[in-house]
Short mmCIF file of C-alpha atoms in Angstrom, two decimals:
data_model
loop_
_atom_site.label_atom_id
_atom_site.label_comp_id
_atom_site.label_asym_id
_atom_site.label_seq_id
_atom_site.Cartn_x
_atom_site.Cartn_y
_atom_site.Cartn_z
CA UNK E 7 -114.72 105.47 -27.35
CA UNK E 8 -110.99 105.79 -27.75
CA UNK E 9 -110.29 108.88 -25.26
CA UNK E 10 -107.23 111.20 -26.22
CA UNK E 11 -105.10 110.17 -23.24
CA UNK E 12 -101.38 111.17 -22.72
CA UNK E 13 -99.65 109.25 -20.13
CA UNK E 14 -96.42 109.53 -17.84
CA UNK E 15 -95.97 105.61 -18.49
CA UNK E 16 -95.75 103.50 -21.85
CA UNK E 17 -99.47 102.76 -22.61
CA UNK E 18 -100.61 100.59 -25.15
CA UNK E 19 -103.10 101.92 -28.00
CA UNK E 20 -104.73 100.33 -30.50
CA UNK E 21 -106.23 101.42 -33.64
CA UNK E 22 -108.78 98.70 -36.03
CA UNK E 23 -110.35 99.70 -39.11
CA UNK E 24 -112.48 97.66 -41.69
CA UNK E 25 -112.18 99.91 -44.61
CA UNK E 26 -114.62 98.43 -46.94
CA UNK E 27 -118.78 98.61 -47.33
CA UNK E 28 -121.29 96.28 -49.28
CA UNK E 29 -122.41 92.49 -48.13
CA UNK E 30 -119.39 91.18 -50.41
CA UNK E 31 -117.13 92.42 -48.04
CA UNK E 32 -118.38 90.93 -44.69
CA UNK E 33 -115.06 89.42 -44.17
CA UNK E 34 -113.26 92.54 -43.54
CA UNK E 35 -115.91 94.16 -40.61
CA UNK E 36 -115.42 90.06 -39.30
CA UNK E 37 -111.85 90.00 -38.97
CA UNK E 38 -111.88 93.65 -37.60
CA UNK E 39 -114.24 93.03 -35.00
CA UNK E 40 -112.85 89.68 -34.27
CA UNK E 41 -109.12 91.51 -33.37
CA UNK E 42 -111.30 93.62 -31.19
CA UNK E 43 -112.06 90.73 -29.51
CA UNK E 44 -108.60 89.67 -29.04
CA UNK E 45 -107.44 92.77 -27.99
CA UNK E 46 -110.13 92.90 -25.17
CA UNK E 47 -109.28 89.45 -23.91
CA UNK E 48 -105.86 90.90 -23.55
CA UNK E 49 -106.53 93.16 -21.39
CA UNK E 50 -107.04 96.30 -23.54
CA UNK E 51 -109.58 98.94 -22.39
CA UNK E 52 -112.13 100.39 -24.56
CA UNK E 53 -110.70 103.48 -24.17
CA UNK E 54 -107.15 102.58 -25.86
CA UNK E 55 -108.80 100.77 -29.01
CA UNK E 56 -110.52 102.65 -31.51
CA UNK E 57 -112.98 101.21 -34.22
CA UNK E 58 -113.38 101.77 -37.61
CA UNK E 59 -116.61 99.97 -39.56
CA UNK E 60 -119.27 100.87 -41.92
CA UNK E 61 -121.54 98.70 -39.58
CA UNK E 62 -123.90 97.57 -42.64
CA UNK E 63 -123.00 93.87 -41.95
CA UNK E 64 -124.96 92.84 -38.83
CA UNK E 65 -128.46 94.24 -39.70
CA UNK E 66 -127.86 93.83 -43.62
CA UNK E 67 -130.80 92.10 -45.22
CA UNK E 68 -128.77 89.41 -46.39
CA UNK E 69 -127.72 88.28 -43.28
CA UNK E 70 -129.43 85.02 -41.94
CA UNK E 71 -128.56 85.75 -38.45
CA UNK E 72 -129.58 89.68 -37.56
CA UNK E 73 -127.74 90.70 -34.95
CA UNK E 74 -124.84 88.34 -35.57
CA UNK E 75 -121.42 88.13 -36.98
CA UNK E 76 -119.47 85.27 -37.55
CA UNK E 77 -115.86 84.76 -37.60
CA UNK E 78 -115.40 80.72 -38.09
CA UNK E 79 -118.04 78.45 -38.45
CA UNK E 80 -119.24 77.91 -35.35
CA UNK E 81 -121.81 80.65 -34.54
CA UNK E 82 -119.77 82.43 -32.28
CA UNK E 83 -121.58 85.82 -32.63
CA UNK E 84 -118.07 88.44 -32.22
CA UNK E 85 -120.29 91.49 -33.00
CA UNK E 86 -119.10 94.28 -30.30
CA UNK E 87 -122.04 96.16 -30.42
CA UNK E 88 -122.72 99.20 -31.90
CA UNK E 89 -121.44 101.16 -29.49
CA UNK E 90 -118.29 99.88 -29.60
CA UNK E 91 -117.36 101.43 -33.18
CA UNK E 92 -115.74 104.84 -32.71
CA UNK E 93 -116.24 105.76 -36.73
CA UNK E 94 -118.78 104.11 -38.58
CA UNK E 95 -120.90 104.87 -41.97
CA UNK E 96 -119.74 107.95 -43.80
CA UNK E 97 -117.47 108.88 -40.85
CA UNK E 98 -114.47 106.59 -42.48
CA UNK E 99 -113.36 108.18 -44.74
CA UNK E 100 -109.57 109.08 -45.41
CA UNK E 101 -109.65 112.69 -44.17
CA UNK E 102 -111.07 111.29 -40.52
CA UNK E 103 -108.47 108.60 -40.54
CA UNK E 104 -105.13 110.90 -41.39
CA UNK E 105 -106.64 113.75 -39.29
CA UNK E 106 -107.38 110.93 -35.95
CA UNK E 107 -103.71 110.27 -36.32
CA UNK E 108 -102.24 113.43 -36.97
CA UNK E 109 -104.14 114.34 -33.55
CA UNK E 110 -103.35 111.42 -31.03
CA UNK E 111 -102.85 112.57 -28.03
CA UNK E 112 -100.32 109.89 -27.27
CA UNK E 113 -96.28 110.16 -26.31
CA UNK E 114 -92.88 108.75 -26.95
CA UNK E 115 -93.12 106.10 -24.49
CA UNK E 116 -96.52 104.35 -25.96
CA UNK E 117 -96.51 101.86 -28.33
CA UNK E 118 -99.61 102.01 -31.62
CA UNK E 119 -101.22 99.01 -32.92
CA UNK E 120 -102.58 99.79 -36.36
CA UNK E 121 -104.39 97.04 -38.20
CA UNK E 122 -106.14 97.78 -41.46
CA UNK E 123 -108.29 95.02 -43.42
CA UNK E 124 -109.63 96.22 -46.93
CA UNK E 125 -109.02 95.55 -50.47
CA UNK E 126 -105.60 97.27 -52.12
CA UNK E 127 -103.86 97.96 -54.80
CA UNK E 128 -100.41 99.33 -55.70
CA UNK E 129 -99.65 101.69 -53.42
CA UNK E 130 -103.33 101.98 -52.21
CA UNK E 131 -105.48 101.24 -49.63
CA UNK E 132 -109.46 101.10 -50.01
CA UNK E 133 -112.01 102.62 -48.23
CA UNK E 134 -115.96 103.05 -48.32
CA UNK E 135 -117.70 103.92 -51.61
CA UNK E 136 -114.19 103.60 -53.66
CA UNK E 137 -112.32 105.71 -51.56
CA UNK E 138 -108.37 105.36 -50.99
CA UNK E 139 -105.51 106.27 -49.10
CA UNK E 140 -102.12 105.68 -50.72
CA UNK E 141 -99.29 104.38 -48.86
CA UNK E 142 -97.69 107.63 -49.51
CA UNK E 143 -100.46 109.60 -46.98
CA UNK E 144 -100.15 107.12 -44.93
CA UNK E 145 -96.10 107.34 -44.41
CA UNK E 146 -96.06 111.11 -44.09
CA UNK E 147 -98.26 110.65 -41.54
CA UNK E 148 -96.59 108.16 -39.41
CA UNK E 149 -93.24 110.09 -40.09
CA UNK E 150 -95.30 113.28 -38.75
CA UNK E 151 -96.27 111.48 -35.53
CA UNK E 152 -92.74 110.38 -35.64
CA UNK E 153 -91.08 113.54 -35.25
CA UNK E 154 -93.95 114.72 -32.87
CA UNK E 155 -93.08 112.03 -30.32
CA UNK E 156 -96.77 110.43 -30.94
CA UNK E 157 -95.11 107.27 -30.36
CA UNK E 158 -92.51 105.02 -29.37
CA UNK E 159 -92.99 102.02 -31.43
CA UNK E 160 -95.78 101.34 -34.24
CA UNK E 161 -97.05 97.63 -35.65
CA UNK E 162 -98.73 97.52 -38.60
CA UNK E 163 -100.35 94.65 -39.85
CA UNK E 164 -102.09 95.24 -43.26
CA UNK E 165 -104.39 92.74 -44.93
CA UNK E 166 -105.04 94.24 -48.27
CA UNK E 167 -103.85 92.89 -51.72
CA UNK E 168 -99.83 94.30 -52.59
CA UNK E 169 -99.75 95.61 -49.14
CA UNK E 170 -96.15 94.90 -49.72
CA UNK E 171 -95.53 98.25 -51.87
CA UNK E 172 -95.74 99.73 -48.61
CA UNK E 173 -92.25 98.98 -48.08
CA UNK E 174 -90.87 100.81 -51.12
CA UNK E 175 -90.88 104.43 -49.33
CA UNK E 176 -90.96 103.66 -45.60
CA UNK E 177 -88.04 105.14 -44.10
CA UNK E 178 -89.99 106.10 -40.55
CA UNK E 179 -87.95 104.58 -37.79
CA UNK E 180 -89.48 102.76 -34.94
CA UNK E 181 -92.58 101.14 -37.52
CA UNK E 182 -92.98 97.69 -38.14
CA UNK E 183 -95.42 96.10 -41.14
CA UNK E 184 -96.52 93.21 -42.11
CA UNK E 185 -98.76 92.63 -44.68
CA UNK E 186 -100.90 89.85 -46.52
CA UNK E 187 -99.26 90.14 -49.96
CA UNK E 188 -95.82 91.09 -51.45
CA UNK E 189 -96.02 94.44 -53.69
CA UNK E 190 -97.02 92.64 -57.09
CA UNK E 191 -99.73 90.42 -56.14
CA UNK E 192 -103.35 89.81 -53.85
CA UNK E 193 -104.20 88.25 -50.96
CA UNK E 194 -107.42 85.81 -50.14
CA UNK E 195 -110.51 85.04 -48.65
CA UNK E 196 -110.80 82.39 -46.39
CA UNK E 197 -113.74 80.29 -44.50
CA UNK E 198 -116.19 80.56 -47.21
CA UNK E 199 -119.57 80.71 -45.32
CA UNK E 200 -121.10 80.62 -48.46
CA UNK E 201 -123.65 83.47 -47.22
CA UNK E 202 -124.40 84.00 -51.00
CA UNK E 203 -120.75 83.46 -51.46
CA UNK E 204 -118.99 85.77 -48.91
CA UNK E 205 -116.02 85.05 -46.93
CA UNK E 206 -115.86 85.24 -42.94
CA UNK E 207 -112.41 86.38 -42.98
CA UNK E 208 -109.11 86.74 -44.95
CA UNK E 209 -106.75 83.80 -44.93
CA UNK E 210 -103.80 86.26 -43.70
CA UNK E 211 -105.80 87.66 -40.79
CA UNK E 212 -107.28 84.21 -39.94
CA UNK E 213 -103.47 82.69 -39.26
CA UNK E 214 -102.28 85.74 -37.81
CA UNK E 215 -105.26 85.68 -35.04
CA UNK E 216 -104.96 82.76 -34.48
CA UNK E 217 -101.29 82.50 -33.87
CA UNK E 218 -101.57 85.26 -31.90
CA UNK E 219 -103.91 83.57 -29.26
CA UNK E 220 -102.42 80.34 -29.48
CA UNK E 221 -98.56 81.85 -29.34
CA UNK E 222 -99.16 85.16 -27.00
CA UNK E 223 -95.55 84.67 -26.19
CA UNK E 224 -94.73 85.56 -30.49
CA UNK E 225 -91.91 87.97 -31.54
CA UNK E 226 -92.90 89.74 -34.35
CA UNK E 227 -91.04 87.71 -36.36
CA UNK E 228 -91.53 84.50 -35.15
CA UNK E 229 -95.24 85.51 -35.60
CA UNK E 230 -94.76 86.18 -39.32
CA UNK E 231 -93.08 82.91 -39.66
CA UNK E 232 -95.36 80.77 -38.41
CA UNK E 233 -98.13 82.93 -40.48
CA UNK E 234 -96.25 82.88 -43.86
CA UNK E 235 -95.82 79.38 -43.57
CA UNK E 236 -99.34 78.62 -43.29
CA UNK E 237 -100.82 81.22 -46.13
CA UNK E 238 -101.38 79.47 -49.24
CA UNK E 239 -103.05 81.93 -51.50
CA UNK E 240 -100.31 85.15 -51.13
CA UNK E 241 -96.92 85.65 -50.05
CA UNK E 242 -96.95 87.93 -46.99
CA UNK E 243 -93.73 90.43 -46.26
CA UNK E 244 -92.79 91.65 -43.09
CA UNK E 245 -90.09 94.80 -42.79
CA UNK E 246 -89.50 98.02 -40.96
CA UNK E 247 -87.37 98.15 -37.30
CA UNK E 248 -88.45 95.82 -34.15
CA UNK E 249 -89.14 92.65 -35.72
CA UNK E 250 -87.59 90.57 -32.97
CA UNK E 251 -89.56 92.76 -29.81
CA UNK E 252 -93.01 90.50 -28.54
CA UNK E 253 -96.14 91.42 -30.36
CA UNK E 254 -97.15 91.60 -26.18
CA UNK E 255 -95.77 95.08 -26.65
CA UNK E 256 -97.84 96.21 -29.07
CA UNK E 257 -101.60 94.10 -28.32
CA UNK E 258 -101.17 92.48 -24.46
CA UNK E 259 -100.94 89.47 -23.30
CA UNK E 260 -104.45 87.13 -22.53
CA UNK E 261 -104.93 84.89 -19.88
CA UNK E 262 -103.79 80.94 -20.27
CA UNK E 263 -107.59 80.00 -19.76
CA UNK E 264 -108.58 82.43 -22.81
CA UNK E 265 -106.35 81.36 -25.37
CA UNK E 266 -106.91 78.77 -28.25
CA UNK E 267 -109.70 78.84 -30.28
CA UNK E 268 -110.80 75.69 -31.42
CA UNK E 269 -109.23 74.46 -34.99
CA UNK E 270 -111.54 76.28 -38.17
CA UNK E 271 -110.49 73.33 -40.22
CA UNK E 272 -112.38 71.08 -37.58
CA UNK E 273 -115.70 73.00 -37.21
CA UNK E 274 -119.04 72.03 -38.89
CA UNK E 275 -121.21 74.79 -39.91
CA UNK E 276 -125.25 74.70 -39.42
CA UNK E 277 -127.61 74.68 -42.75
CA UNK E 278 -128.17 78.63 -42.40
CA UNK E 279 -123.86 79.38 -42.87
CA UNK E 280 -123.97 76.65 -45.61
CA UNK E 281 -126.82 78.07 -47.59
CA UNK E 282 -127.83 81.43 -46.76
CA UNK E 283 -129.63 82.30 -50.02
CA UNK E 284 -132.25 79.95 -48.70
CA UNK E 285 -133.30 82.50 -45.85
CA UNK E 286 -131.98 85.83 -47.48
CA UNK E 287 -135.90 87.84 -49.09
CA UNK E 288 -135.87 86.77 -52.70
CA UNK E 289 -136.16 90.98 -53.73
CA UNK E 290 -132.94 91.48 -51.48
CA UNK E 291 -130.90 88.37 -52.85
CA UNK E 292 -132.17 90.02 -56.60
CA UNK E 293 -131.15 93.32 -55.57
CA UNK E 294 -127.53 91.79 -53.79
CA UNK E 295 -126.94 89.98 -57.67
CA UNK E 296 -127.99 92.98 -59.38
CA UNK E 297 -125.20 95.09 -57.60
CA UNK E 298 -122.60 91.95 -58.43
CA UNK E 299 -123.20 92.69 -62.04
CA UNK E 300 -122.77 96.12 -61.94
CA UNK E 301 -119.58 95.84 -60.19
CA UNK E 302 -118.46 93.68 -63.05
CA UNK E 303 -119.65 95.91 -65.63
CA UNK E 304 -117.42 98.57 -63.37
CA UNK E 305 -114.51 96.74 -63.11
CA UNK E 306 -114.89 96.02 -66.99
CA UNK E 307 -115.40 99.77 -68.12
CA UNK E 308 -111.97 100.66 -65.94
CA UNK E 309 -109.86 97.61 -67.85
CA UNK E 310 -111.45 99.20 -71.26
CA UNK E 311 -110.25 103.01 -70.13
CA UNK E 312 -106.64 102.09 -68.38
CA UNK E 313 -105.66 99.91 -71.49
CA UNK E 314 -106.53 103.42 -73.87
CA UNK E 315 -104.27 105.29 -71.33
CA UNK E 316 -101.77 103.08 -71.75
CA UNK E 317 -102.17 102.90 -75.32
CA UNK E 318 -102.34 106.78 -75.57
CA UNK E 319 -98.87 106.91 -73.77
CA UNK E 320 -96.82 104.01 -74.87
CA UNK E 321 -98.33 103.52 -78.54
CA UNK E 322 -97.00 100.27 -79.92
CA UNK E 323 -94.99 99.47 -76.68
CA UNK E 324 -98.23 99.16 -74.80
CA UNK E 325 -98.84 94.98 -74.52
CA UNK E 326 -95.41 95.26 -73.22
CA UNK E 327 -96.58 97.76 -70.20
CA UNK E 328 -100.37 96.54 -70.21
CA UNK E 329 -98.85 92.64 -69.00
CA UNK E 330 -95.75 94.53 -66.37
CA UNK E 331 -95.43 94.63 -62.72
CA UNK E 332 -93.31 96.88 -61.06
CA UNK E 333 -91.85 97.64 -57.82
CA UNK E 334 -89.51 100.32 -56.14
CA UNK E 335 -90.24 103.42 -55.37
CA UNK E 336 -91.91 105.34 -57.77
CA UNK E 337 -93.68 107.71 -55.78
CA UNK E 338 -92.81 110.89 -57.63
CA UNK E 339 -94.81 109.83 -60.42
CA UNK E 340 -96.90 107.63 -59.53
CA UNK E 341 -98.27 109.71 -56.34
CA UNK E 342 -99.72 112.75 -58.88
CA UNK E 343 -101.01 110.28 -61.09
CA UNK E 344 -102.87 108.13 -58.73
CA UNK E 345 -104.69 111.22 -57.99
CA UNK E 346 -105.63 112.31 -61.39
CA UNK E 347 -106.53 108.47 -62.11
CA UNK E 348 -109.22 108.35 -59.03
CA UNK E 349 -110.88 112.10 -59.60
CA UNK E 350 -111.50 110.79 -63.26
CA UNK E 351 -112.85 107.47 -62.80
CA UNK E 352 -116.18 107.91 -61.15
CA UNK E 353 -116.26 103.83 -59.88
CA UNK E 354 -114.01 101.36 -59.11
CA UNK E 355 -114.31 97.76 -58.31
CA UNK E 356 -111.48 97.29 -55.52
CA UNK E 357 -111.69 93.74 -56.61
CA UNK E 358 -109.66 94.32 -59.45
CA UNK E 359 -106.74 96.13 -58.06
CA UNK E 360 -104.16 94.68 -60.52
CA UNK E 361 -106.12 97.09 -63.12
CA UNK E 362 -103.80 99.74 -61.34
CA UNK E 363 -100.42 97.72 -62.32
CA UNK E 364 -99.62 98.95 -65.41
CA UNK E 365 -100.51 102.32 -64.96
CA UNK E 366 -97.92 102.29 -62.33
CA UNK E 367 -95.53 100.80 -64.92
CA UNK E 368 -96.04 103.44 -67.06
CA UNK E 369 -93.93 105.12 -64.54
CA UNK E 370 -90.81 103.47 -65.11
CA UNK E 371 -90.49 105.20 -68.35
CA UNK E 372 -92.70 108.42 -68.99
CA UNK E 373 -93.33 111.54 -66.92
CA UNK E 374 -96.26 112.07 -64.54
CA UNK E 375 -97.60 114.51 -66.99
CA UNK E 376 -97.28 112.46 -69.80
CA UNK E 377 -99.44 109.99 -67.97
CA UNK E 378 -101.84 112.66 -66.49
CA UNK E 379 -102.64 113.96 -69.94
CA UNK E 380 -103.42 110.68 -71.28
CA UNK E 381 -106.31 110.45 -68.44
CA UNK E 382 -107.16 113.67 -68.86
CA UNK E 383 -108.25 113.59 -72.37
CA UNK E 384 -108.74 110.02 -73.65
#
């Protein structure tokens, strides 16, 4: 458990959380639990690192090896334990998360590690059972523990889809961020297990890792560079103050003999990683399917009701705001209407993020309460 600790000397803390729920998702708890693992070989104790995770992954149903989660293909079980998440099930939510670090009992001479791995959309960040946070929370919070001393310097690695619109309204000095995908579009999946088509991790995440255990000696920079030229499927950002200091500062340093994992693209998985719908109970792989069709239907109902918004506010103009992205910071408008958006739709499929783009455009041109009344009452 991550103890409240305030200490005369710079310490280093670290903070993980997997912000997402549901077998789909088992890449996120992977590459959570997986930095855990890095951070421990680095010399971290348990008692500077705290965990966030649902923890439905390792005894799901669907999984073919109970117990067991897998980061590569190569059956290297990186499960903690249980008792190694700080916050799990309905405990992670966003009032736990803001109030945790509103409430650190750290100082101006230690140095945060905050890495986040969910789904995202403009200006939001995902949590269990469609939950968010918006980068706007999120900012005010860091420029709280700013101004409280909580900290001397911050990293912030995000791997959510337009991560990158975090950039349009941090002004907090001493924070660093990079993230899997510019403001406008998503990042991807990586090592598909195909454990009824799931992911074992995030293509950003994977490169970062492993540069960071094959390159301990990495600037923050340098680390982004080697990352961004590697990531295929997104276009990461990096911005915010420190970018040449060592990521050392910020998540240790391992021993020579621990680092280097061996190459993913040279691994062979076993029959069960390949084809997990072969072991999974027939009623739970049903059940798993079932759920994957009424995420679609969910993701389909929220295209049908943002498109009336945006027809209800723009009129004839609205193909021209339905197919625009936008950045800079919008956050007077778009902060109030995020809000009335996610109190009136009762699901959301996180997988379809971009749905949130032109609701956000709407903002370049009409009023908050314009908008508001348009969700309100179509």
């Amino acid at each position: 458990m991550f103890l409240y600790l305030g200490l005369g000397l710079c310490a280093r803390y670290a903070i993980i959380i997997a912000g997402s729920n549901g077998w789909k998702e088992y890449r996120h708890q992977a590459d959570a639990f997986y930095m855990y693992k890095i951070l421990k070989n680095n010399g971290f104790d348990d008692d500077h690192i705290t965990m966030w995770a649902y923890n439905d992954m390792v005894n799901n149903p669907l999984n073919p090896y109970p117990g067991k989660i897998f980061h590569l293909l190569d059956n290297k079980n990186i499960y903690p334990g249980e008792d190694k998440i700080d916050f799990k099930g309905e405990n992670v939510t966003k009032h736990n998360i803001l109030n945790y670090l509103r409430n650190m009992n750290t100082t101006k001479e230690d140095n945060i590690f905050f890495y986040f791995n969910d789904h995202g959309t403009p200006n939001i960040i995902c949590l269990p059972h469609d939950k968010i946070i918006t980068s706007y929370e999120l900012i005010r919070t860091f420029d709280q523990m700013h101004k409280e001393g909580k900290f001397n310097k911050l990293f912030f690695p995000i791997e959510a889809c337009f991560s990158g619109c975090f950039k349009e309204s941090l002004n907090t000095p001493d924070i660093a961020m990079m993230t899997a995908a510019n403001c406008s579009t998503s990042s991807k999946g990586s090592i598909k297990g195909r454990l009824l088509d799931v992911s074992l991790s995030n293509e950003f995440s994977l490169h970062m890792m492993m540069e960071m255990e094959s390159n301990p000696k990495h600037t923050i920079r340098s680390l982004f560079n080697n990352v961004h030229a590697k990531v295929e499927g997104s276009t990461p950002t990096l911005f915010g103050d420190h970018l040449d200091d060592p990521i050392s500062d910020f998540i240790g340093e391992a021993p020579k003999s621990n680092l280097r994992r061996q190459a993913f693209e040279d691994l062979v998985p076993d029959e069960k990683l390949l084809h997990a719908e072969k072991y999974a109970k027939k009623e739970y792989a049903e059940e798993y399917k079932k759920h994957l069709r009424h995420m679609k239907q969910v993701a389909e109902n929220s295209e049908i009701f943002i498109r009336r918004v945006v027809e209800k506010v723009a009129g004839p103009m609205a193909p021209e705001f339905m197919n625009k992205v936008v950045t800079g910071d919008l956050q007077k408008c778009f902060e109030p209407v995020i809000d009335a958006l996610f109190s009136k739709m009762t699901e959301f499929n996180p997988d379809y993020g971009y749905l949130i783009s032109p609701i956000k455009s709407l903002c370049t041109k009409y009023d908050s309460s314009v908008i508001i009344d348009a969700i309100n009452t179509v």
